[in-house]
Amino acid sequence: MITDPLHDQPTFADIEDAAQRIRGITVHTPLLRYDVLDKAVGAPVWIKPETLQRTGSFKMRGAWNRISRIPDADKPKGVVAFSSGNHAQGVAEAARILGLKSTIVMPADAPRAKIESTKMRGAEVRLYDRVNESREAIAAELVAATGATTVRPFDDAWIIAGQGTAGLEAAQDATAQGVTFGSLICNASGGGLLAGVAVAFATLSPRTEVYVSEPAGHDDLIRSLAEKKIVSNAPGIR
């Protein structure tokens, strides 16, 4: 059970709890097959298209699992988040549904469509210069001034548990089809999705090998593991 979301490690039970919480709010995305990928890889390939998810990414899962747990006494103060786009939209949408005010700190060079989509969902967007300003510092100032709840993009146990529901669904759907995945490739940026999916598969499909993919030149995860400390991509890398 998560009591300190910034320090606790989410368990499989936390992911199951998150799955119940997001039911009816998020989309249970399907497992799809594409012959062209099967032929290219030389093996059956399944895809879980979270682009079909509400707001267009898996981020809605974690956002709802986190924001829906805010105590009633804190709800009038709203939420603050920082994101270049996908988490921003997830937080804005979850806050809109719950009737909470949301303020999102976004880089000025974020895709215009994502900025406008975030605003469309009722969020107040605070733009910043990602090279010369710190989004974390700006968010901290907003929280200090308003008492709002910070909804972090990945380093929060409730966020990770929410993202892990994508892995829970994938593993359960595969089992229902009589399929056991030999391997799973999960993309990583902040690592919240990867962490949650890994926890889900460790319980439901322990023989599946979980791999991570990162964009070339944006590989802070593999560099962090190699250096045994958290390292970041250079400011301005997109």
Coordinates of N, CA and C in Angstrom, one line a residue:
M1 N 0.8 -1.2 0.0 CA 0.0 0.0 0.0 C 0.9 1.2 0.0
I2 N 0.6 2.2 -0.9 CA 1.4 3.4 -1.0 C 0.9 4.4 0.0
T3 N 1.9 4.9 0.9 CA 1.5 5.9 1.8 C 2.4 7.2 1.6
D4 N 3.6 7.0 1.0 CA 4.4 8.1 0.6 C 4.8 7.9 -0.9
P5 N 4.0 8.6 -1.7 CA 4.2 8.4 -3.2 C 5.6 8.8 -3.7
L6 N 6.3 9.6 -3.0 CA 7.6 10.1 -3.5 C 8.7 9.1 -3.1
H7 N 8.5 8.2 -2.2 CA 9.5 7.3 -1.7 C 9.1 5.8 -1.8
D8 N 7.8 5.5 -1.7 CA 7.4 4.1 -1.7 C 7.6 3.5 -3.1
Q9 N 7.8 2.2 -3.2 CA 7.9 1.5 -4.5 C 6.5 0.8 -4.7
P10 N 5.9 1.1 -5.8 CA 4.6 0.5 -6.1 C 4.7 -1.0 -6.3
T11 N 3.7 -1.7 -5.8 CA 3.6 -3.2 -5.9 C 2.6 -3.6 -6.9
F12 N 2.5 -4.9 -7.2 CA 1.5 -5.4 -8.1 C 0.1 -5.1 -7.6
A13 N -0.1 -5.2 -6.2 CA -1.4 -4.9 -5.6 C -1.8 -3.4 -5.9
D14 N -0.8 -2.5 -5.9 CA -1.1 -1.1 -6.2 C -1.5 -0.9 -7.6
I15 N -1.0 -1.7 -8.5 CA -1.4 -1.6 -9.9 C -2.8 -2.2 -10.1
E16 N -3.1 -3.3 -9.4 CA -4.5 -3.8 -9.4 C -5.5 -2.8 -8.9
D17 N -5.1 -2.1 -7.8 CA -5.9 -1.0 -7.2 C -6.1 0.1 -8.2
A18 N -5.0 0.5 -8.9 CA -5.1 1.6 -9.9 C -6.1 1.2 -11.0
A19 N -6.0 -0.1 -11.4 CA -6.8 -0.6 -12.5 C -8.3 -0.4 -12.2
Q20 N -8.7 -0.7 -10.9 CA -10.1 -0.5 -10.5 C -10.4 1.0 -10.5
R21 N -9.5 1.8 -10.1 CA -9.7 3.2 -10.0 C -9.9 3.9 -11.4
I22 N -9.2 3.5 -12.4 CA -9.3 4.1 -13.7 C -10.4 3.5 -14.6
R23 N -11.0 2.4 -14.1 CA -12.0 1.8 -14.9 C -13.1 2.7 -15.2
G24 N -13.5 2.8 -16.5 CA -14.6 3.7 -16.8 C -14.1 5.1 -17.2
I25 N -12.9 5.4 -16.9 CA -12.3 6.7 -17.2 C -11.3 6.6 -18.4
T26 N -10.5 5.6 -18.3 CA -9.5 5.4 -19.4 C -10.0 4.3 -20.4
V27 N -9.3 4.2 -21.5 CA -9.6 3.2 -22.5 C -8.7 1.9 -22.3
H28 N -9.4 0.7 -22.3 CA -8.7 -0.5 -22.3 C -8.2 -0.8 -23.7
T29 N -7.0 -0.4 -24.0 CA -6.5 -0.5 -25.4 C -6.3 -1.9 -25.8
P30 N -6.5 -2.3 -27.0 CA -6.3 -3.7 -27.4 C -4.9 -4.1 -27.8
L31 N -4.7 -5.4 -27.9 CA -3.5 -5.9 -28.5 C -3.7 -6.1 -30.0
L32 N -2.9 -5.6 -30.8 CA -3.1 -5.6 -32.3 C -1.9 -6.3 -32.9
R33 N -2.1 -7.0 -34.1 CA -1.1 -7.6 -34.9 C -1.0 -7.0 -36.2
Y34 N 0.2 -6.9 -36.8 CA 0.4 -6.4 -38.1 C 1.3 -7.3 -38.9
D35 N 0.8 -7.9 -40.0 CA 1.6 -8.8 -40.8 C 2.9 -8.3 -41.2
V36 N 3.0 -7.0 -41.5 CA 4.2 -6.4 -42.0 C 5.3 -6.5 -40.9
L37 N 4.9 -6.3 -39.7 CA 5.9 -6.3 -38.6 C 6.3 -7.8 -38.3
D38 N 5.4 -8.7 -38.4 CA 5.7 -10.1 -38.2 C 6.8 -10.5 -39.2
K39 N 6.6 -10.1 -40.5 CA 7.5 -10.5 -41.5 C 8.9 -9.8 -41.3
A40 N 8.8 -8.6 -40.9 CA 10.1 -7.8 -40.7 C 10.9 -8.4 -39.6
V41 N 10.2 -8.8 -38.5 CA 10.9 -9.3 -37.4 C 11.2 -10.8 -37.4
G42 N 10.3 -11.5 -38.2 CA 10.5 -13.0 -38.3 C 9.8 -13.7 -37.1
A43 N 8.9 -13.0 -36.4 CA 8.2 -13.6 -35.3 C 6.9 -12.8 -35.1
P44 N 6.0 -13.4 -34.4 CA 4.7 -12.7 -34.1 C 5.0 -11.4 -33.3
V45 N 4.4 -10.3 -33.6 CA 4.5 -9.1 -32.9 C 3.2 -8.5 -32.6
W46 N 3.0 -8.2 -31.3 CA 1.8 -7.6 -30.8 C 2.1 -6.1 -30.4
I47 N 1.1 -5.2 -30.6 CA 1.3 -3.8 -30.3 C 0.1 -3.4 -29.4
K48 N 0.4 -2.7 -28.3 CA -0.6 -2.1 -27.5 C -0.7 -0.6 -27.8
P49 N -1.6 -0.2 -28.6 CA -1.6 1.2 -29.1 C -2.2 2.2 -28.1
E50 N -1.3 2.7 -27.3 CA -1.8 3.7 -26.3 C -2.1 5.1 -27.0
T51 N -1.8 5.2 -28.2 CA -2.2 6.4 -29.0 C -3.8 6.4 -29.1
L52 N -4.4 5.3 -28.8 CA -5.9 5.3 -28.8 C -6.4 5.6 -27.4
Q53 N -5.5 5.9 -26.5 CA -5.9 6.2 -25.1 C -6.5 7.6 -25.1
R54 N -7.3 7.9 -24.1 CA -7.8 9.2 -23.8 C -6.7 10.2 -23.7
T55 N -6.7 11.3 -24.4 CA -5.7 12.3 -24.5 C -4.5 11.9 -25.4
G56 N -4.6 10.6 -26.0 CA -3.6 10.2 -27.0 C -2.4 9.6 -26.4
S57 N -2.3 9.3 -25.1 CA -1.1 8.6 -24.6 C -1.5 7.9 -23.3
F58 N -0.6 7.1 -22.8 CA -0.8 6.3 -21.6 C -0.8 7.3 -20.3
K59 N -0.4 8.5 -20.5 CA -0.3 9.4 -19.3 C -1.6 9.6 -18.6
M60 N -2.7 9.5 -19.2 CA -4.0 9.6 -18.5 C -4.2 8.6 -17.4
R61 N -3.6 7.4 -17.6 CA -3.7 6.4 -16.6 C -3.1 6.9 -15.2
G62 N -1.9 7.3 -15.3 CA -1.2 7.8 -14.0 C -1.8 9.0 -13.5
A63 N -2.2 10.0 -14.4 CA -2.7 11.2 -14.0 C -4.0 11.0 -13.2
W64 N -4.9 10.1 -13.7 CA -6.1 9.9 -13.0 C -5.9 9.2 -11.6
N65 N -5.0 8.2 -11.6 CA -4.7 7.5 -10.4 C -4.2 8.4 -9.3
R66 N -3.4 9.4 -9.7 CA -2.8 10.3 -8.8 C -3.8 11.4 -8.3
I67 N -4.4 12.0 -9.3 CA -5.2 13.2 -8.9 C -6.5 12.8 -8.2
S68 N -7.1 11.6 -8.6 CA -8.3 11.2 -7.9 C -8.1 10.9 -6.5
R69 N -6.9 10.8 -6.0 CA -6.6 10.5 -4.6 C -6.3 11.7 -3.7
I70 N -6.4 12.9 -4.3 CA -6.1 14.1 -3.6 C -7.2 14.3 -2.5
P71 N -6.8 14.5 -1.3 CA -7.9 14.7 -0.2 C -8.8 15.8 -0.5
D72 N -10.0 15.7 -0.1 CA -11.1 16.7 -0.4 C -10.6 18.1 0.1
A73 N -9.9 18.1 1.2 CA -9.5 19.4 1.7 C -8.5 20.2 0.8
D74 N -7.8 19.4 0.0 CA -6.8 20.0 -0.8 C -7.3 20.3 -2.3
K75 N -8.4 19.7 -2.6 CA -8.9 19.8 -4.0 C -9.1 21.3 -4.4
P76 N -9.7 22.2 -3.6 CA -9.9 23.5 -4.0 C -8.6 24.3 -4.4
K77 N -7.4 23.8 -3.9 CA -6.2 24.4 -4.2 C -5.6 24.0 -5.6
G78 N -6.2 23.0 -6.2 CA -5.8 22.6 -7.6 C -4.6 21.8 -7.6
V79 N -4.1 21.6 -8.9 CA -2.9 20.8 -9.1 C -1.9 21.6 -10.0
V80 N -0.6 21.3 -9.9 CA 0.4 21.9 -10.7 C 1.2 20.7 -11.3
A81 N 1.6 20.8 -12.5 CA 2.4 19.8 -13.2 C 3.3 20.5 -14.2
F82 N 4.4 19.7 -14.6 CA 5.3 20.2 -15.6 C 5.5 19.1 -16.6
S83 N 5.4 19.5 -17.9 CA 5.5 18.5 -19.0 C 5.6 19.2 -20.3
S84 N 6.2 18.5 -21.3 CA 6.3 19.0 -22.6 C 5.1 18.7 -23.5
G85 N 4.1 17.9 -22.9 CA 2.9 17.7 -23.7 C 2.0 16.6 -23.3
N86 N 2.5 15.3 -23.2 CA 1.6 14.2 -22.9 C 1.1 14.2 -21.5
H87 N 2.0 14.3 -20.5 CA 1.5 14.4 -19.1 C 0.7 15.6 -18.9
A88 N 1.0 16.7 -19.6 CA 0.2 17.9 -19.4 C -1.2 17.7 -19.8
Q89 N -1.4 17.0 -20.9 CA -2.8 16.8 -21.4 C -3.5 15.8 -20.4
G90 N -2.8 14.8 -19.9 CA -3.4 13.8 -19.0 C -3.9 14.5 -17.7
V91 N -3.0 15.3 -17.2 CA -3.3 16.0 -15.9 C -4.4 17.0 -16.1
A92 N -4.4 17.8 -17.2 CA -5.5 18.7 -17.5 C -6.8 18.0 -17.7
E93 N -6.8 16.9 -18.3 CA -8.1 16.2 -18.6 C -8.6 15.6 -17.2
A94 N -7.7 15.0 -16.5 CA -8.2 14.4 -15.2 C -8.7 15.5 -14.3
A95 N -8.0 16.6 -14.2 CA -8.4 17.7 -13.4 C -9.8 18.3 -13.9
R96 N -9.9 18.4 -15.2 CA -11.2 18.9 -15.7 C -12.4 18.0 -15.3
I97 N -12.2 16.7 -15.4 CA -13.3 15.8 -15.1 C -13.6 15.9 -13.6
L98 N -12.6 16.1 -12.7 CA -12.8 16.1 -11.3 C -13.1 17.5 -10.8
G99 N -13.2 18.5 -11.7 CA -13.5 19.8 -11.4 C -12.5 20.6 -10.6
L100 N -11.2 20.3 -10.9 CA -10.1 20.9 -10.2 C -9.4 21.9 -11.1
K101 N -8.8 22.9 -10.6 CA -8.0 23.9 -11.3 C -6.6 23.2 -11.6
S102 N -6.1 23.4 -12.8 CA -4.8 22.9 -13.1 C -3.9 23.9 -13.8
T103 N -2.7 24.0 -13.3 CA -1.7 24.9 -13.9 C -0.5 24.0 -14.4
I104 N -0.2 24.1 -15.7 CA 0.8 23.2 -16.3 C 2.0 24.1 -16.8
V105 N 3.2 23.7 -16.3 CA 4.4 24.4 -16.8 C 4.9 23.7 -18.0
M106 N 4.9 24.4 -19.2 CA 5.3 23.7 -20.4 C 6.4 24.5 -21.1
P107 N 7.3 23.9 -21.8 CA 8.4 24.6 -22.6 C 7.7 25.4 -23.7
A108 N 8.3 26.6 -23.9 CA 7.7 27.5 -25.0 C 7.9 26.8 -26.4
D109 N 8.8 25.9 -26.5 CA 9.0 25.2 -27.8 C 8.3 23.9 -27.9
A110 N 7.4 23.6 -27.0 CA 6.6 22.4 -27.1 C 5.7 22.4 -28.3
P111 N 5.3 21.3 -28.8 CA 4.4 21.3 -30.0 C 3.2 22.2 -29.7
R112 N 2.9 23.1 -30.6 CA 1.8 24.0 -30.5 C 0.5 23.2 -30.2
A113 N 0.3 22.1 -30.9 CA -0.9 21.3 -30.8 C -1.1 20.8 -29.4
K114 N 0.0 20.5 -28.7 CA -0.1 19.9 -27.4 C -0.4 21.1 -26.4
I115 N 0.2 22.2 -26.6 CA -0.1 23.4 -25.8 C -1.6 23.8 -25.9
E116 N -2.1 23.8 -27.1 CA -3.5 24.2 -27.3 C -4.4 23.1 -26.7
S117 N -4.0 21.9 -26.9 CA -4.9 20.8 -26.4 C -4.9 20.9 -24.8
T118 N -3.8 21.2 -24.2 CA -3.8 21.3 -22.8 C -4.7 22.5 -22.3
K119 N -4.6 23.6 -23.0 CA -5.5 24.8 -22.7 C -6.9 24.4 -22.9
M120 N -7.2 23.7 -24.0 CA -8.6 23.3 -24.3 C -9.2 22.5 -23.2
R121 N -8.4 21.8 -22.4 CA -8.9 21.0 -21.3 C -9.0 21.8 -20.0
G122 N -8.9 23.1 -20.2 CA -9.1 24.0 -19.0 C -7.9 24.4 -18.2
A123 N -6.8 23.9 -18.6 CA -5.6 24.2 -17.8 C -5.0 25.6 -18.1
E124 N -4.4 26.2 -17.1 CA -3.7 27.4 -17.3 C -2.2 27.0 -17.6
V125 N -1.7 27.4 -18.7 CA -0.4 27.0 -19.2 C 0.6 28.1 -18.9
R126 N 1.7 27.8 -18.2 CA 2.8 28.7 -17.9 C 4.0 28.3 -18.8
L127 N 4.3 29.0 -19.8 CA 5.4 28.7 -20.7 C 6.8 29.1 -20.1
Y128 N 7.8 28.3 -20.4 CA 9.2 28.7 -19.9 C 10.2 28.3 -20.9
D129 N 11.4 28.9 -20.8 CA 12.5 28.6 -21.6 C 13.3 27.4 -21.1
R130 N 13.2 26.3 -21.8 CA 13.8 25.0 -21.2 C 15.3 25.1 -21.1
V131 N 16.0 26.0 -21.8 CA 17.4 26.1 -21.7 C 17.9 26.9 -20.5
N132 N 17.1 28.0 -20.2 CA 17.6 28.9 -19.2 C 16.7 28.9 -17.9
E133 N 15.6 28.2 -17.9 CA 14.8 28.2 -16.8 C 14.5 26.7 -16.3
S134 N 14.2 26.5 -15.0 CA 13.9 25.2 -14.5 C 12.4 25.1 -14.3
R135 N 11.9 24.1 -14.9 CA 10.4 23.8 -14.8 C 10.1 23.4 -13.4
E136 N 11.0 22.6 -12.7 CA 10.7 22.2 -11.4 C 10.7 23.4 -10.4
A137 N 11.6 24.4 -10.6 CA 11.6 25.6 -9.8 C 10.4 26.4 -10.0
I138 N 9.9 26.5 -11.2 CA 8.7 27.3 -11.5 C 7.5 26.6 -10.8
A139 N 7.4 25.3 -11.0 CA 6.3 24.6 -10.3 C 6.3 24.7 -8.8
A140 N 7.5 24.7 -8.2 CA 7.7 24.8 -6.8 C 7.2 26.2 -6.3
E141 N 7.5 27.2 -7.1 CA 7.0 28.5 -6.7 C 5.5 28.6 -6.8
L142 N 4.9 28.0 -7.8 CA 3.4 28.0 -7.9 C 2.8 27.3 -6.8
V143 N 3.4 26.1 -6.4 CA 2.8 25.3 -5.3 C 3.0 26.1 -4.0
A144 N 4.1 26.8 -3.8 CA 4.3 27.6 -2.5 C 3.3 28.7 -2.4
A145 N 2.9 29.3 -3.6 CA 2.0 30.4 -3.6 C 0.5 30.0 -3.4
T146 N 0.2 28.8 -3.9 CA -1.2 28.4 -3.9 C -1.6 27.2 -3.0
G147 N -0.6 26.4 -2.6 CA -0.8 25.2 -1.9 C -1.3 24.0 -2.7
A148 N -1.2 24.2 -4.0 CA -1.7 23.1 -4.9 C -0.9 21.9 -4.8
T149 N -1.4 20.8 -5.3 CA -0.7 19.5 -5.2 C 0.1 19.3 -6.5
T150 N 1.4 19.0 -6.3 CA 2.2 18.7 -7.5 C 1.9 17.3 -8.0
V151 N 1.7 17.2 -9.3 CA 1.5 15.9 -10.0 C 2.7 15.7 -10.9
R152 N 3.7 14.9 -10.4 CA 4.9 14.7 -11.1 C 4.7 13.8 -12.3
P153 N 5.6 13.9 -13.3 CA 5.3 13.1 -14.5 C 5.7 11.6 -14.4
F154 N 6.6 11.3 -13.5 CA 7.0 9.8 -13.5 C 7.5 9.4 -12.1
D155 N 8.1 10.2 -11.3 CA 8.7 9.8 -10.1 C 7.7 9.9 -8.9
D156 N 6.7 9.2 -9.0 CA 5.6 9.2 -8.0 C 5.0 7.8 -8.1
A157 N 4.9 7.1 -6.9 CA 4.4 5.7 -6.9 C 3.0 5.6 -7.5
W158 N 2.1 6.5 -7.2 CA 0.8 6.4 -7.8 C 0.8 6.6 -9.3
I159 N 1.6 7.5 -9.8 CA 1.8 7.6 -11.2 C 2.3 6.3 -11.8
I160 N 3.3 5.8 -11.3 CA 3.9 4.5 -11.8 C 2.8 3.4 -11.8
A161 N 2.1 3.3 -10.7 CA 1.1 2.2 -10.6 C 0.0 2.4 -11.6
G162 N -0.4 3.7 -11.9 CA -1.3 4.0 -12.9 C -0.8 3.6 -14.3
Q163 N 0.4 3.9 -14.6 CA 1.0 3.6 -15.9 C 1.1 2.0 -16.0
G164 N 1.4 1.4 -14.9 CA 1.5 -0.1 -14.9 C 0.3 -0.8 -15.3
T165 N -0.9 -0.1 -15.3 CA -2.1 -0.8 -15.7 C -2.1 -1.1 -17.2
A166 N -1.2 -0.4 -18.0 CA -1.1 -0.8 -19.4 C -0.4 -2.2 -19.5
G167 N 0.5 -2.4 -18.6 CA 1.2 -3.8 -18.6 C 0.2 -4.8 -18.1
L168 N -0.6 -4.5 -17.1 CA -1.6 -5.4 -16.5 C -2.5 -5.8 -17.6
E169 N -3.1 -4.9 -18.4 CA -4.0 -5.2 -19.4 C -3.3 -6.1 -20.5
A170 N -2.1 -5.7 -20.9 CA -1.4 -6.5 -21.9 C -1.2 -7.9 -21.5
A171 N -0.7 -8.1 -20.3 CA -0.4 -9.5 -19.8 C -1.7 -10.3 -19.7
Q172 N -2.8 -9.7 -19.2 CA -4.0 -10.4 -19.0 C -4.7 -10.7 -20.4
D173 N -4.6 -9.8 -21.3 CA -5.2 -10.0 -22.6 C -4.4 -11.1 -23.4
A174 N -3.1 -11.1 -23.2 CA -2.3 -12.1 -23.9 C -2.6 -13.5 -23.3
T175 N -2.8 -13.6 -22.0 CA -3.2 -14.9 -21.4 C -4.5 -15.3 -21.9
A176 N -5.5 -14.4 -22.1 CA -6.8 -14.7 -22.6 C -6.8 -15.3 -24.0
Q177 N -5.7 -14.9 -24.7 CA -5.6 -15.3 -26.1 C -4.7 -16.6 -26.2
G178 N -4.2 -17.1 -25.0 CA -3.4 -18.2 -25.0 C -1.9 -17.9 -25.5
V179 N -1.5 -16.7 -25.3 CA -0.2 -16.2 -25.7 C 0.7 -15.9 -24.5
T180 N 1.9 -16.3 -24.6 CA 2.9 -15.9 -23.6 C 4.0 -15.1 -24.4
F181 N 4.2 -13.9 -24.0 CA 5.2 -13.1 -24.7 C 6.6 -13.6 -24.3
G182 N 7.5 -13.8 -25.3 CA 8.9 -14.1 -25.0 C 9.6 -12.9 -24.6
S183 N 9.3 -11.8 -25.2 CA 9.9 -10.5 -24.8 C 8.9 -9.4 -25.0
L184 N 9.2 -8.3 -24.3 CA 8.4 -7.1 -24.4 C 9.4 -5.9 -24.5
I185 N 9.1 -5.0 -25.4 CA 9.8 -3.8 -25.6 C 9.0 -2.6 -25.1
C186 N 9.5 -1.8 -24.2 CA 8.8 -0.7 -23.6 C 9.6 0.6 -23.8
N187 N 9.0 1.6 -24.3 CA 9.7 2.9 -24.5 C 9.9 3.5 -23.1
A188 N 10.9 4.4 -23.0 CA 11.2 5.1 -21.8 C 11.6 6.5 -22.0
S189 N 11.1 7.4 -21.3 CA 11.5 8.8 -21.2 C 11.8 9.0 -19.7
G190 N 10.8 9.3 -19.0 CA 11.0 9.5 -17.5 C 11.2 8.1 -16.8
G191 N 10.5 7.1 -17.4 CA 10.7 5.7 -16.8 C 9.5 5.2 -16.1
G192 N 8.4 6.1 -15.9 CA 7.3 5.7 -15.1 C 6.5 4.5 -15.8
L193 N 6.3 4.6 -17.1 CA 5.6 3.5 -17.8 C 6.5 2.2 -17.7
L194 N 7.7 2.3 -18.0 CA 8.6 1.1 -17.9 C 8.6 0.5 -16.5
A195 N 8.7 1.3 -15.5 CA 8.7 0.7 -14.1 C 7.4 0.0 -13.8
G196 N 6.3 0.6 -14.1 CA 5.0 0.0 -13.9 C 4.7 -1.2 -14.7
V197 N 5.1 -1.2 -15.9 CA 4.9 -2.4 -16.8 C 5.8 -3.5 -16.3
A198 N 7.0 -3.2 -15.9 CA 7.9 -4.3 -15.4 C 7.4 -4.9 -14.1
V199 N 6.8 -4.1 -13.2 CA 6.2 -4.7 -12.0 C 5.0 -5.6 -12.4
A200 N 4.2 -5.2 -13.3 CA 3.0 -6.0 -13.7 C 3.5 -7.3 -14.3
F201 N 4.4 -7.3 -15.2 CA 4.9 -8.5 -15.9 C 5.7 -9.4 -15.0
A202 N 6.3 -8.9 -14.0 CA 7.1 -9.7 -13.1 C 6.1 -10.7 -12.3
T203 N 4.9 -10.2 -12.1 CA 3.9 -11.1 -11.5 C 3.1 -11.9 -12.5
L204 N 2.6 -11.3 -13.5 CA 1.7 -12.0 -14.4 C 2.4 -12.8 -15.5
S205 N 3.6 -12.4 -15.9 CA 4.3 -13.2 -17.0 C 5.8 -13.1 -16.7
P206 N 6.3 -13.8 -15.6 CA 7.6 -13.6 -15.1 C 8.7 -14.2 -16.1
R207 N 8.3 -15.0 -17.1 CA 9.3 -15.5 -18.0 C 9.5 -14.5 -19.2
T208 N 8.6 -13.5 -19.3 CA 8.8 -12.5 -20.4 C 10.0 -11.6 -20.0
E209 N 10.9 -11.5 -21.0 CA 12.0 -10.6 -20.8 C 11.6 -9.1 -21.2
V210 N 11.8 -8.2 -20.3 CA 11.4 -6.8 -20.6 C 12.6 -6.0 -21.0
Y211 N 12.5 -5.4 -22.2 CA 13.5 -4.5 -22.7 C 13.0 -3.1 -22.8
V212 N 14.0 -2.2 -22.8 CA 13.6 -0.8 -22.9 C 14.2 -0.2 -24.2
S213 N 13.4 0.7 -24.8 CA 13.9 1.5 -26.0 C 14.0 3.0 -25.6
E214 N 15.0 3.6 -26.1 CA 15.2 5.1 -26.0 C 15.6 5.7 -27.3
P215 N 15.2 6.9 -27.5 CA 15.6 7.6 -28.8 C 17.1 7.8 -28.8
A216 N 17.7 7.7 -29.9 CA 19.2 8.0 -30.0 C 19.4 9.5 -29.6
G217 N 20.4 9.7 -28.8 CA 20.7 11.0 -28.3 C 19.9 11.5 -27.2
H218 N 19.0 10.6 -26.7 CA 18.1 11.0 -25.6 C 18.0 9.8 -24.6
D219 N 19.2 9.2 -24.4 CA 19.4 8.0 -23.7 C 19.8 8.1 -22.3
D220 N 19.2 9.0 -21.5 CA 19.6 9.2 -20.1 C 19.4 8.0 -19.2
L221 N 18.5 7.1 -19.5 CA 18.2 6.0 -18.7 C 19.4 5.0 -18.8
I222 N 19.9 4.7 -20.0 CA 21.0 3.7 -20.1 C 22.3 4.4 -19.5
R223 N 22.4 5.7 -19.7 CA 23.6 6.3 -19.1 C 23.5 6.4 -17.6
S224 N 22.3 6.6 -17.1 CA 22.2 6.6 -15.6 C 22.5 5.2 -15.0
L225 N 22.1 4.1 -15.7 CA 22.4 2.8 -15.2 C 23.9 2.5 -15.3
A226 N 24.5 3.0 -16.4 CA 25.9 2.7 -16.6 C 26.8 3.5 -15.5
E227 N 26.3 4.7 -15.2 CA 27.1 5.5 -14.2 C 26.6 5.4 -12.8
K228 N 25.6 4.5 -12.6 CA 25.0 4.3 -11.3 C 24.6 5.5 -10.5
K229 N 24.1 6.5 -11.3 CA 23.6 7.7 -10.7 C 22.6 8.3 -11.7
I230 N 21.8 9.2 -11.3 CA 20.8 9.8 -12.2 C 21.5 10.9 -13.1
V231 N 21.5 10.8 -14.4 CA 22.1 11.8 -15.3 C 20.9 12.2 -16.2
S232 N 21.0 13.4 -16.7 CA 20.0 14.0 -17.5 C 20.5 14.3 -18.9
N233 N 19.5 14.4 -19.8 CA 19.8 14.8 -21.2 C 20.1 16.3 -21.1
A234 N 20.9 16.8 -22.1 CA 21.3 18.2 -22.1 C 20.0 19.0 -22.3
P235 N 19.9 20.2 -21.7 CA 18.8 21.1 -21.9 C 18.6 21.4 -23.4
G236 N 17.3 21.3 -23.8 CA 17.0 21.7 -25.1 C 16.9 20.5 -26.0
I237 N 17.4 19.3 -25.6 CA 17.2 18.1 -26.4 C 15.7 17.7 -26.4
R238 N 15.2 17.3 -27.6 CA 13.8 17.0 -27.7 C 13.6 15.6 -28.3

